[in-house]
Coordinates of C-alpha atoms in Angstrom, one line a residue:
M1 CA -80.3 39.3 25.7
E2 CA -81.3 37.0 28.5
D3 CA -78.6 36.2 31.1
L4 CA -78.1 32.4 31.1
S5 CA -75.1 32.3 33.3
H6 CA -77.1 30.7 36.1
V7 CA -78.3 27.8 33.9
S8 CA -76.4 24.5 34.3
L9 CA -75.8 22.4 31.2
P10 CA -77.1 18.8 31.3
G11 CA -74.8 16.7 33.6
Q12 CA -73.0 19.8 34.7
G13 CA -71.7 19.6 38.3
R14 CA -68.8 21.1 40.1
A15 CA -66.4 22.7 37.6
N16 CA -63.1 20.9 37.1
P17 CA -60.5 23.5 37.9
F18 CA -57.9 21.6 35.8
A19 CA -60.0 21.1 32.7
T20 CA -57.7 23.4 30.6
V21 CA -54.5 21.8 31.8
G22 CA -51.6 22.7 29.4
H23 CA -52.7 26.3 28.9
P24 CA -51.2 29.2 30.8
V25 CA -52.9 29.9 34.1
H26 CA -53.3 33.3 35.8
G27 CA -55.4 35.0 38.5
D28 CA -56.9 32.6 41.1
A29 CA -55.8 29.6 39.1
H30 CA -52.1 30.6 39.5
V31 CA -50.7 29.1 42.7
G32 CA -47.3 29.2 44.2
R33 CA -44.1 30.8 43.0
A34 CA -44.3 33.6 45.6
E35 CA -40.6 34.2 45.8
Q36 CA -40.1 34.2 42.0
L37 CA -43.1 36.6 41.6
R38 CA -41.6 38.9 44.1
I39 CA -38.2 39.0 42.4
V40 CA -39.6 39.6 38.9
R41 CA -42.1 42.2 40.2
E42 CA -39.5 44.2 42.1
R43 CA -37.0 44.0 39.3
V44 CA -39.3 45.0 36.4
L45 CA -42.0 47.1 37.9
E46 CA -41.0 48.6 41.2
Q47 CA -37.6 50.2 40.5
P48 CA -36.9 53.5 38.8
V49 CA -35.1 51.6 36.2
A50 CA -36.6 48.3 34.8
G51 CA -34.3 45.4 35.0
A52 CA -34.0 42.8 32.2
T53 CA -35.1 39.4 33.5
A54 CA -34.9 35.8 32.1
I55 CA -37.4 33.3 33.4
I56 CA -35.8 29.9 32.8
G57 CA -37.0 26.3 33.3
P58 CA -37.9 23.0 31.8
P59 CA -40.9 22.6 29.5
R60 CA -44.3 23.3 31.0
I61 CA -42.9 24.2 34.4
G62 CA -44.9 27.5 34.4
K63 CA -42.7 30.1 32.8
S64 CA -45.3 31.6 30.5
S65 CA -48.0 31.4 33.3
L66 CA -45.8 33.3 35.7
A67 CA -45.1 36.1 33.1
Y68 CA -48.7 36.3 32.0
H69 CA -50.0 36.3 35.6
L70 CA -47.7 39.1 36.6
F71 CA -47.9 41.4 33.5
M72 CA -50.8 40.5 31.2
R73 CA -53.8 39.6 33.3
P74 CA -56.4 42.4 33.5
D75 CA -55.8 43.0 37.2
A76 CA -52.1 43.7 36.6
R77 CA -52.9 46.9 34.8
V78 CA -55.2 48.0 37.5
M79 CA -52.4 47.5 40.0
Y80 CA -49.9 49.2 37.7
P81 CA -51.9 51.7 35.6
R82 CA -48.8 53.2 34.0
M83 CA -47.6 49.8 32.7
L84 CA -47.8 49.0 29.0
P85 CA -47.3 45.2 28.7
V86 CA -46.7 43.7 25.3
W87 CA -46.5 39.9 24.7
M88 CA -44.8 38.2 21.8
N89 CA -44.1 34.6 21.0
V90 CA -40.7 34.8 19.4
R91 CA -41.4 31.6 17.4
T92 CA -44.1 33.4 15.4
Q93 CA -42.1 36.5 14.6
G94 CA -40.3 37.0 11.3
G95 CA -37.3 38.8 12.6
I96 CA -36.2 41.8 14.7
E97 CA -37.9 44.4 12.4
K98 CA -41.2 42.7 12.9
V99 CA -40.7 42.6 16.6
L100 CA -39.9 46.4 16.8
R101 CA -42.8 47.4 14.5
R102 CA -45.3 45.3 16.5
L103 CA -43.8 46.7 19.8
V104 CA -44.5 50.2 18.6
D105 CA -48.0 49.4 17.3
D106 CA -49.0 47.5 20.5
V107 CA -47.6 50.2 22.8
W108 CA -49.6 52.8 20.9
E109 CA -52.8 50.8 21.2
L110 CA -52.4 50.5 24.9
I111 CA -51.7 54.2 25.3
E112 CA -54.9 54.9 23.3
E113 CA -56.9 52.6 25.6
S114 CA -55.5 54.0 28.8
A115 CA -55.1 57.7 27.8
P116 CA -57.3 58.7 24.8
D117 CA -56.0 62.3 25.1
S118 CA -52.6 61.0 23.8
V119 CA -53.9 60.9 20.3
G120 CA -53.4 64.6 20.3
D121 CA -49.8 64.3 21.3
R122 CA -48.4 65.3 17.9
R123 CA -44.8 64.6 18.8
L124 CA -45.6 61.1 19.9
V125 CA -47.8 60.5 16.9
R126 CA -45.0 61.6 14.5
A127 CA -42.5 59.3 16.3
R128 CA -44.9 56.4 16.0
D129 CA -45.5 57.1 12.3
R130 CA -41.7 57.3 11.5
A131 CA -41.1 54.0 13.4
L132 CA -43.9 52.3 11.4
A133 CA -42.9 53.7 8.0
E134 CA -42.9 51.0 5.3
G135 CA -39.7 50.2 3.5
A136 CA -37.4 51.9 6.1
P137 CA -33.9 50.4 6.4
W138 CA -33.2 48.3 9.5
I139 CA -31.0 50.8 11.2
E140 CA -33.7 53.5 10.7
V141 CA -36.4 51.3 12.2
Q142 CA -34.2 50.8 15.2
V143 CA -33.4 54.5 15.7
E144 CA -37.0 55.5 15.2
T145 CA -38.3 52.8 17.6
Q146 CA -35.8 54.1 20.2
E147 CA -37.1 57.6 19.8
F148 CA -40.7 56.5 20.2
L149 CA -39.8 54.6 23.3
R150 CA -37.9 57.6 24.7
L151 CA -40.9 59.8 24.4
V152 CA -43.1 57.1 25.9
R153 CA -40.8 56.9 28.9
R154 CA -40.6 60.7 29.3
R155 CA -44.4 60.6 29.7
D156 CA -44.0 58.3 32.7
W157 CA -45.1 55.0 31.1
R158 CA -43.4 51.7 31.8
V159 CA -43.1 49.5 28.7
V160 CA -42.8 45.8 29.5
L161 CA -41.9 43.5 26.6
V162 CA -42.4 39.8 27.3
L163 CA -40.6 37.6 24.7
D164 CA -42.1 34.2 25.2
E165 CA -40.4 31.0 23.9
F166 CA -37.1 32.9 23.5
D167 CA -35.3 29.6 22.7
A168 CA -36.6 30.2 19.1
A169 CA -34.4 33.4 19.0
R170 CA -31.4 31.2 18.0
E171 CA -33.2 30.6 14.7
V172 CA -35.5 33.6 14.2
F173 CA -32.7 36.2 14.9
R174 CA -29.8 34.4 13.3
D175 CA -30.0 36.1 10.0
R176 CA -29.8 39.7 11.3
P177 CA -26.5 40.5 13.0
G178 CA -26.9 43.0 15.8
T179 CA -30.4 41.8 16.8
F180 CA -29.4 40.9 20.4
Q181 CA -27.5 44.2 20.7
A182 CA -30.6 46.1 19.6
L183 CA -32.7 44.3 22.3
R184 CA -30.0 44.9 24.9
E185 CA -30.0 48.6 24.0
M186 CA -33.7 48.9 24.5
A187 CA -33.5 47.5 27.9
Y188 CA -30.2 49.0 29.0
N189 CA -30.2 52.5 27.8
L190 CA -31.8 54.8 30.4
D191 CA -33.3 57.1 27.8
W192 CA -35.9 54.5 26.7
N193 CA -35.4 51.7 29.2
I194 CA -38.1 49.1 28.9
G195 CA -38.7 46.0 31.1
L196 CA -37.4 43.2 28.9
V197 CA -38.6 39.7 30.1
T198 CA -37.8 36.4 28.3
T199 CA -39.1 32.9 29.0
S200 CA -36.9 30.1 27.8
R201 CA -35.9 26.5 28.5
R202 CA -32.3 27.2 27.9
E203 CA -30.1 29.8 29.5
L204 CA -29.6 33.0 27.5
R205 CA -25.9 32.6 27.0
D206 CA -26.6 29.2 25.3
I207 CA -29.3 30.7 23.1
V208 CA -27.2 33.6 22.0
D209 CA -24.1 31.3 21.3
M210 CA -26.3 29.2 19.0
A211 CA -27.4 32.3 17.0
D212 CA -24.6 34.8 17.1
P213 CA -21.6 34.1 19.4
D214 CA -20.3 37.7 18.9
E215 CA -23.3 39.0 20.9
S216 CA -21.9 37.8 24.2
T217 CA -22.8 40.9 26.2
F218 CA -26.6 40.4 25.8
A219 CA -27.1 38.0 28.7
G220 CA -25.0 40.1 31.0
I221 CA -27.8 42.6 31.8
F222 CA -30.3 39.9 32.7
R223 CA -31.1 38.3 36.1
S224 CA -32.0 34.7 35.6
V225 CA -35.0 33.4 37.6
F226 CA -35.1 29.6 37.5
L227 CA -38.4 27.8 37.9
T228 CA -38.2 24.2 39.3
C229 CA -40.8 21.8 40.6
F230 CA -43.2 22.8 43.4
D231 CA -42.1 22.1 46.9
D232 CA -44.7 20.5 49.2
G233 CA -46.2 23.8 50.2
D234 CA -47.0 24.9 46.6
L235 CA -48.0 21.4 45.6
T236 CA -50.5 21.4 48.5
R237 CA -51.9 24.7 47.3
L238 CA -52.3 23.3 43.8
A239 CA -54.0 20.1 45.1
A240 CA -56.4 22.3 47.2
R241 CA -58.0 23.4 44.0
A242 CA -59.2 19.8 43.6
A243 CA -60.1 19.1 47.2
N244 CA -60.0 21.5 50.1
P245 CA -58.4 20.4 52.4
P246 CA -56.4 18.1 50.1
G247 CA -54.8 16.1 52.9
P248 CA -51.3 14.6 52.4
V249 CA -49.7 15.1 49.0
D250 CA -46.9 12.6 49.4
R251 CA -48.1 10.2 46.7
L252 CA -48.8 13.1 44.3
A253 CA -45.3 14.4 45.0
E254 CA -43.8 10.9 44.4
L255 CA -45.6 10.4 41.1
T256 CA -44.9 13.8 39.7
G257 CA -41.9 15.2 41.5
G258 CA -44.0 18.3 42.2
H259 CA -44.0 19.2 38.5
P260 CA -47.0 21.5 38.2
Y261 CA -48.0 20.3 34.7
L262 CA -47.7 16.6 35.5
A263 CA -49.5 17.2 38.8
S264 CA -52.3 19.1 37.0
V265 CA -52.7 16.3 34.5
L266 CA -53.2 13.8 37.3
L267 CA -55.5 16.1 39.2
D268 CA -57.5 16.7 36.0
R269 CA -58.1 12.9 35.8
V270 CA -59.1 12.9 39.4
C271 CA -61.6 15.8 39.0
S272 CA -63.0 14.4 35.7
A273 CA -63.9 11.2 37.4
G274 CA -66.2 13.0 39.9
P275 CA -66.0 14.6 43.3
P276 CA -62.6 13.7 44.7
E277 CA -62.4 11.3 47.6
S278 CA -61.2 12.5 50.9
P279 CA -58.3 12.3 51.5
L280 CA -57.3 13.2 47.9
A281 CA -54.4 10.6 48.0
Q282 CA -56.9 7.8 47.6
A283 CA -58.3 9.4 44.4
V284 CA -54.8 10.0 43.1
E285 CA -53.9 6.4 43.7
R286 CA -56.7 5.2 41.5
H287 CA -55.1 7.0 38.5
A288 CA -51.5 6.0 39.3
G289 CA -51.3 2.8 37.3
P290 CA -50.9 3.3 34.6
L291 CA -50.2 7.0 34.7
P292 CA -51.8 9.2 32.0
A293 CA -50.2 9.1 28.6
E294 CA -49.2 12.8 28.9
F295 CA -46.5 11.7 31.4
H296 CA -44.7 9.6 28.7
Y297 CA -45.2 12.3 26.1
Y298 CA -43.7 14.9 28.4
Y299 CA -40.7 12.6 29.2
R300 CA -40.1 11.9 25.6
D301 CA -40.1 15.6 24.7
L302 CA -37.8 16.4 27.7
V303 CA -35.4 13.7 26.6
D304 CA -35.4 15.1 23.0
L305 CA -34.6 18.5 24.4
L306 CA -31.7 17.1 26.5
R307 CA -30.4 15.3 23.5
A308 CA -30.5 18.4 21.4
D309 CA -28.6 20.3 24.1
G310 CA -26.0 17.6 24.5
R311 CA -27.1 17.0 28.1
L312 CA -28.8 13.6 27.9
R313 CA -25.6 11.7 28.5
A314 CA -24.8 13.9 31.5
I315 CA -28.1 13.3 33.3
L316 CA -27.9 9.5 32.5
E317 CA -24.5 9.3 33.9
V318 CA -25.5 11.2 37.0
V319 CA -28.6 9.2 37.9
L320 CA -27.7 5.8 36.4
G321 CA -23.9 5.7 36.2
P322 CA -21.2 5.0 35.4
Q323 CA -20.0 8.6 35.6
L324 CA -17.3 8.6 32.9
E325 CA -17.6 12.1 31.4
V326 CA -20.1 14.1 33.5
T327 CA -18.6 16.8 35.7
P328 CA -19.8 18.3 38.9
E329 CA -20.5 21.5 36.9
D330 CA -22.9 19.5 34.7
A331 CA -24.7 18.2 37.7
Q332 CA -25.1 21.7 39.1
V333 CA -26.6 22.9 35.8
L334 CA -29.1 20.1 35.8
L335 CA -29.9 20.8 39.5
Q336 CA -30.4 24.5 38.8
Q337 CA -32.7 23.7 35.9
G338 CA -34.8 21.5 38.2
L339 CA -34.1 18.3 36.3
L340 CA -32.2 16.9 39.2
V341 CA -32.9 17.0 43.0
V342 CA -30.8 16.0 46.0
R343 CA -32.3 13.2 48.0
G344 CA -30.1 12.2 51.0
D345 CA -26.6 12.5 49.7
T346 CA -27.3 11.7 46.1
Y347 CA -28.5 13.3 42.9
Q348 CA -31.7 11.8 41.4
A349 CA -34.1 12.8 38.6
F350 CA -36.8 15.3 39.7
S351 CA -39.3 12.4 40.1
L352 CA -38.9 8.7 40.7
N353 CA -41.1 8.1 37.8
F354 CA -38.9 10.1 35.5
Q355 CA -35.8 8.3 36.9
H356 CA -37.4 4.9 35.9
Y357 CA -38.0 6.3 32.5
L358 CA -34.4 7.3 32.2
T359 CA -33.5 3.8 33.1
T360 CA -35.3 2.5 30.1
I361 CA -33.6 5.1 27.9
G362 CA -30.2 4.4 29.3
R363 CA -30.6 0.7 28.7
G364 CA -31.2 1.2 25.0
L365 CA -28.3 3.6 24.2
G366 CA -25.6 2.1 22.2
H367 CA -22.8 4.6 23.0
W368 CA -22.3 3.9 26.7
D369 CA -18.7 3.1 27.4
N370 CA -16.9 0.3 29.4
W371 CA -19.1 -0.8 32.2
M372 CA -22.5 -0.4 30.5
T373 CA -21.2 -2.4 27.5
V374 CA -19.6 -5.0 29.8
E375 CA -22.7 -5.4 31.9
R376 CA -24.9 -5.9 28.8
R377 CA -22.5 -8.5 27.3
V378 CA -22.2 -10.4 30.6
R379 CA -26.0 -10.6 30.8
D380 CA -26.1 -11.9 27.2
L381 CA -23.5 -14.5 28.1
I382 CA -25.5 -15.7 31.1
E383 CA -28.8 -15.8 29.2
S384 CA -27.1 -17.8 26.4
G385 CA -25.6 -20.2 28.9
F386 CA -28.9 -20.8 30.7
T387 CA -30.8 -21.1 27.5
Q388 CA -28.5 -23.8 26.3
R389 CA -28.8 -25.7 29.6
Y390 CA -32.6 -25.3 30.3
G391 CA -34.2 -24.1 27.1
E392 CA -36.1 -20.9 26.4
D393 CA -37.9 -21.1 29.8
W394 CA -34.6 -21.1 31.5
E395 CA -35.9 -19.3 34.6
A396 CA -38.2 -22.2 35.5
G397 CA -35.4 -24.7 34.9
L398 CA -33.0 -22.6 37.0
R399 CA -35.4 -22.4 39.9
K400 CA -36.0 -26.1 39.8
A401 CA -32.3 -27.0 39.7
R402 CA -30.9 -24.4 42.1
G403 CA -34.0 -23.1 43.9
P404 CA -32.8 -22.3 47.4
K405 CA -29.6 -20.6 46.1
V406 CA -31.0 -18.4 43.3
A407 CA -34.7 -18.0 44.1
P408 CA -34.3 -14.8 46.3
L409 CA -32.2 -13.2 43.5
L410 CA -34.7 -14.1 40.8
D411 CA -37.6 -12.9 43.0
K412 CA -35.9 -9.5 43.5
C413 CA -35.3 -9.1 39.7
S414 CA -38.9 -10.2 39.0
E415 CA -40.3 -7.6 41.4
L416 CA -38.2 -4.9 39.8
R417 CA -39.4 -6.0 36.4
D418 CA -43.0 -5.9 37.4
R419 CA -42.7 -2.5 39.0
E420 CA -41.2 -1.1 35.7
S421 CA -43.9 -2.8 33.7
R422 CA -46.7 -1.2 35.8
A423 CA -45.0 2.2 35.3
Y424 CA -44.2 2.0 31.6
G425 CA -46.2 -0.8 30.0
D426 CA -44.9 -1.8 26.6
R427 CA -41.8 0.5 27.0
A428 CA -40.6 -1.6 30.0
S429 CA -38.0 -4.3 29.6
E430 CA -39.3 -7.9 29.8
R431 CA -35.8 -9.3 30.2
L432 CA -35.2 -10.5 33.7
L433 CA -31.5 -10.1 33.6
D434 CA -31.8 -6.3 32.9
F435 CA -32.6 -6.0 36.6
T436 CA -29.4 -7.6 37.9
Y437 CA -26.3 -5.9 39.4
P438 CA -22.6 -7.0 39.3
R439 CA -22.8 -9.2 42.3
D440 CA -26.0 -10.8 41.0
L441 CA -24.2 -11.6 37.7
Y442 CA -21.3 -13.3 39.5
D443 CA -23.7 -15.3 41.7
L444 CA -25.6 -16.6 38.7
M445 CA -22.5 -17.6 36.9
A446 CA -21.0 -19.2 40.1
S447 CA -24.2 -21.3 40.5
H448 CA -23.3 -23.0 37.2
W449 CA -19.5 -22.8 37.1
D450 CA -19.4 -25.9 35.0
V451 CA -21.0 -23.8 32.2
F452 CA -19.3 -20.4 32.7
G453 CA -16.0 -21.3 34.3
K454 CA -14.6 -22.9 31.1
L455 CA -15.7 -19.8 29.2
L456 CA -14.2 -17.2 31.5
G457 CA -11.1 -19.2 32.4
R458 CA -9.4 -18.9 35.8
D459 CA -11.2 -20.0 39.0
K460 CA -14.1 -18.7 41.0
A461 CA -12.0 -16.9 43.5
Y462 CA -10.3 -14.9 40.8
W463 CA -13.5 -13.7 39.3
E464 CA -15.2 -13.2 42.6
T465 CA -12.5 -10.7 43.5
R466 CA -13.1 -8.8 40.3
F467 CA -16.9 -8.7 40.5
A468 CA -16.7 -7.6 44.2
L469 CA -14.7 -4.6 43.2
L470 CA -17.0 -3.8 40.2
A471 CA -20.0 -3.9 42.6
K472 CA -18.2 -1.7 45.1
V473 CA -17.4 1.0 42.6
R474 CA -20.6 0.8 40.5
N475 CA -23.0 1.9 43.3
P476 CA -21.1 5.1 44.1
M477 CA -21.0 5.8 40.4
V478 CA -24.7 5.5 40.2
H479 CA -25.3 7.7 43.2
N480 CA -22.7 10.4 42.4
R481 CA -20.6 9.6 45.4
M482 CA -17.2 8.8 43.8
G483 CA -15.5 10.6 46.6
V484 CA -15.8 7.4 48.6
V485 CA -13.9 5.4 45.9
T486 CA -10.1 5.6 46.1
P487 CA -8.1 6.4 42.9
L488 CA -6.6 2.9 43.1
E489 CA -10.1 1.4 43.1
Q490 CA -11.1 3.6 40.1
S491 CA -8.1 2.4 38.2
M492 CA -8.7 -1.2 39.1
F493 CA -12.4 -0.8 38.0
R494 CA -11.2 0.3 34.5
T495 CA -8.7 -2.5 34.3
Y496 CA -11.3 -5.1 35.3
C497 CA -13.7 -3.7 32.7
D498 CA -11.1 -4.0 30.0
E499 CA -10.2 -7.5 31.1
L500 CA -13.8 -8.6 31.0
M501 CA -14.3 -7.0 27.6
A502 CA -11.3 -8.9 26.2
V503 CA -12.6 -12.2 27.6
L504 CA -16.0 -11.5 26.1
D505 CA -14.5 -10.7 22.8
R506 CA -12.6 -14.0 22.9
I507 CA -15.8 -15.9 23.8
D508 CA -17.7 -14.2 20.9
G509 CA -14.8 -14.8 18.5
A510 CA -14.3 -11.1 18.0
P511 CA -10.9 -9.6 17.3
A512 CA -8.9 -8.7 20.4
R513 CA -8.8 -5.1 21.3
G514 CA -5.5 -3.3 20.9

C-alpha cells in the first residue's frame, strides 16, 4: 500500500494541537503537572511496595490525562517493562466481580504480549483459569484472584489498576458489601500488592460514605494527590503549543483561571481561526467576548456537582456573602479542590469569569437568609417607588430629576450590568438595581425621601446609621474577612436585618414575623 502520510488534504495547514480538546492527552500533548507526576510515579512505580493513590480534582482538570500519560501510553511500558497497567472506567463496570475478572483477563493478556513464554507457566495458567471460572461464588472469585495476583507478583511483575471515574463506585459497588475491603486488600496485602490508582471528583471518604459507611478504612491506605488549575508556568507551556513563544498569558489566565480544559477550549478557537497572532494575547482577546459556549456548559455542570455534594451554598457564601453557615473548614476544602483561590487576603472563585457566573446563580437562589432576602426586597421597594413616580423608564426620569446626585451611582451600576451582559449574554441580569450595594440603596431612597420616608418611618439619620453598618459588615462577609468585624457589629447586623424585614413585611401587608 502506498504511503500517503506526506500528502496534505485540501485546505490543510498547520495542525491544530487542540483539535481534540475534551479527550485525555498524553505524550507530547501532556504539559505541566511535574510535581504531581513525580509523586504518583514514585509512590506507584518506584518503591518495593506500590502505594495506593487517589488523583482528585474538579471535572476536566486533567485527572484521567495524568493517569493515562503516566501508566497507559506506549512509552510508559518501555520505561517500566515489568509494569502491567490495566485501565477501567468504574461507571461501565457491573460490580466488583466483573472488575476482578477483567483484571485477571487483562493482566494475562499483557503478560502474553510481554513474555510469550509465560503461556507454559502451568501454575499461573491454572490460577488464571480458576479465577475466571464461570459461576463461582463471590468469595471464591476474590480468593482465586488474589492467588493469581500473588503468583504474578512473585514473578516480578508490577500490576497497576487504574479505576477511572471512581465517583461512580458509590452506585456501582453499593450492592456488594465488602467491595471496598476487597480492593483495599489487593493494594495493601504485600503478598499480591498491586498499584491501585483512582481518579475522582470527590474525596474517597465521601465516595465510600455514600456507598457503604462501614468500609471506613478503605481511604486510609491512599495518598490523595489534588489537581487544581495551572499556575502561570504550566499555562505558558500549554499556550506554547499554539504559538511559540506564546508571550504573556495574563489574559488567558484571567479568562480561564488557568483551568487546562477551559484554556484548551479557548486555544482551540484561536488555532481554528488560523495562524495565531503574535503575541498570542491578541488572538485570545478576539475570542473573549462572548466566550465559547463550553465555558457555560462547564460552569453549569460544576454547579450541579456542587449542589449534589451540598457545597454550592458554601462556595456562594464564601465568594458572595453573607457568610451565615459556611465554616473555615468548608473554605479549606474548596481551596484544596481548586475551586477557590486566594487573591490578596480574600477567597475568590478559581477564575473571575466563574465568579461572575456564581453571582448570577446566587442572585436566583430562593433560600438565602436574612441579608440576601432583605437586599432583594429593598431593591423591589425602590424599583416600585421610582416606577410609580417616573413610570417604567424610571432611570431616565431619575437622571433628569436628580442628575448630579445620582448619575455617578447609576453609571457605576450600568457599567457593571454591561460587563455581566458581555460575559453571560441572556443569563445576565438586566435589572439595574441588582448591581447596587447597601450604601447605594440608602442613597437612592434618601434622594426621594418624600417617597420612601413615609414607608420606612423614622428619619433619614436613623436609617443612614443602619445602612452604614450594613455596608460595613457586608463587604467583609463577601470577602471572607469577618475577623475585622467585632461581635457587637455582627449582632447589630442581624438586628438591623430583622428590623428591615419587619418594616418590609409591614409595607407589603405581610403578617409580622414572630
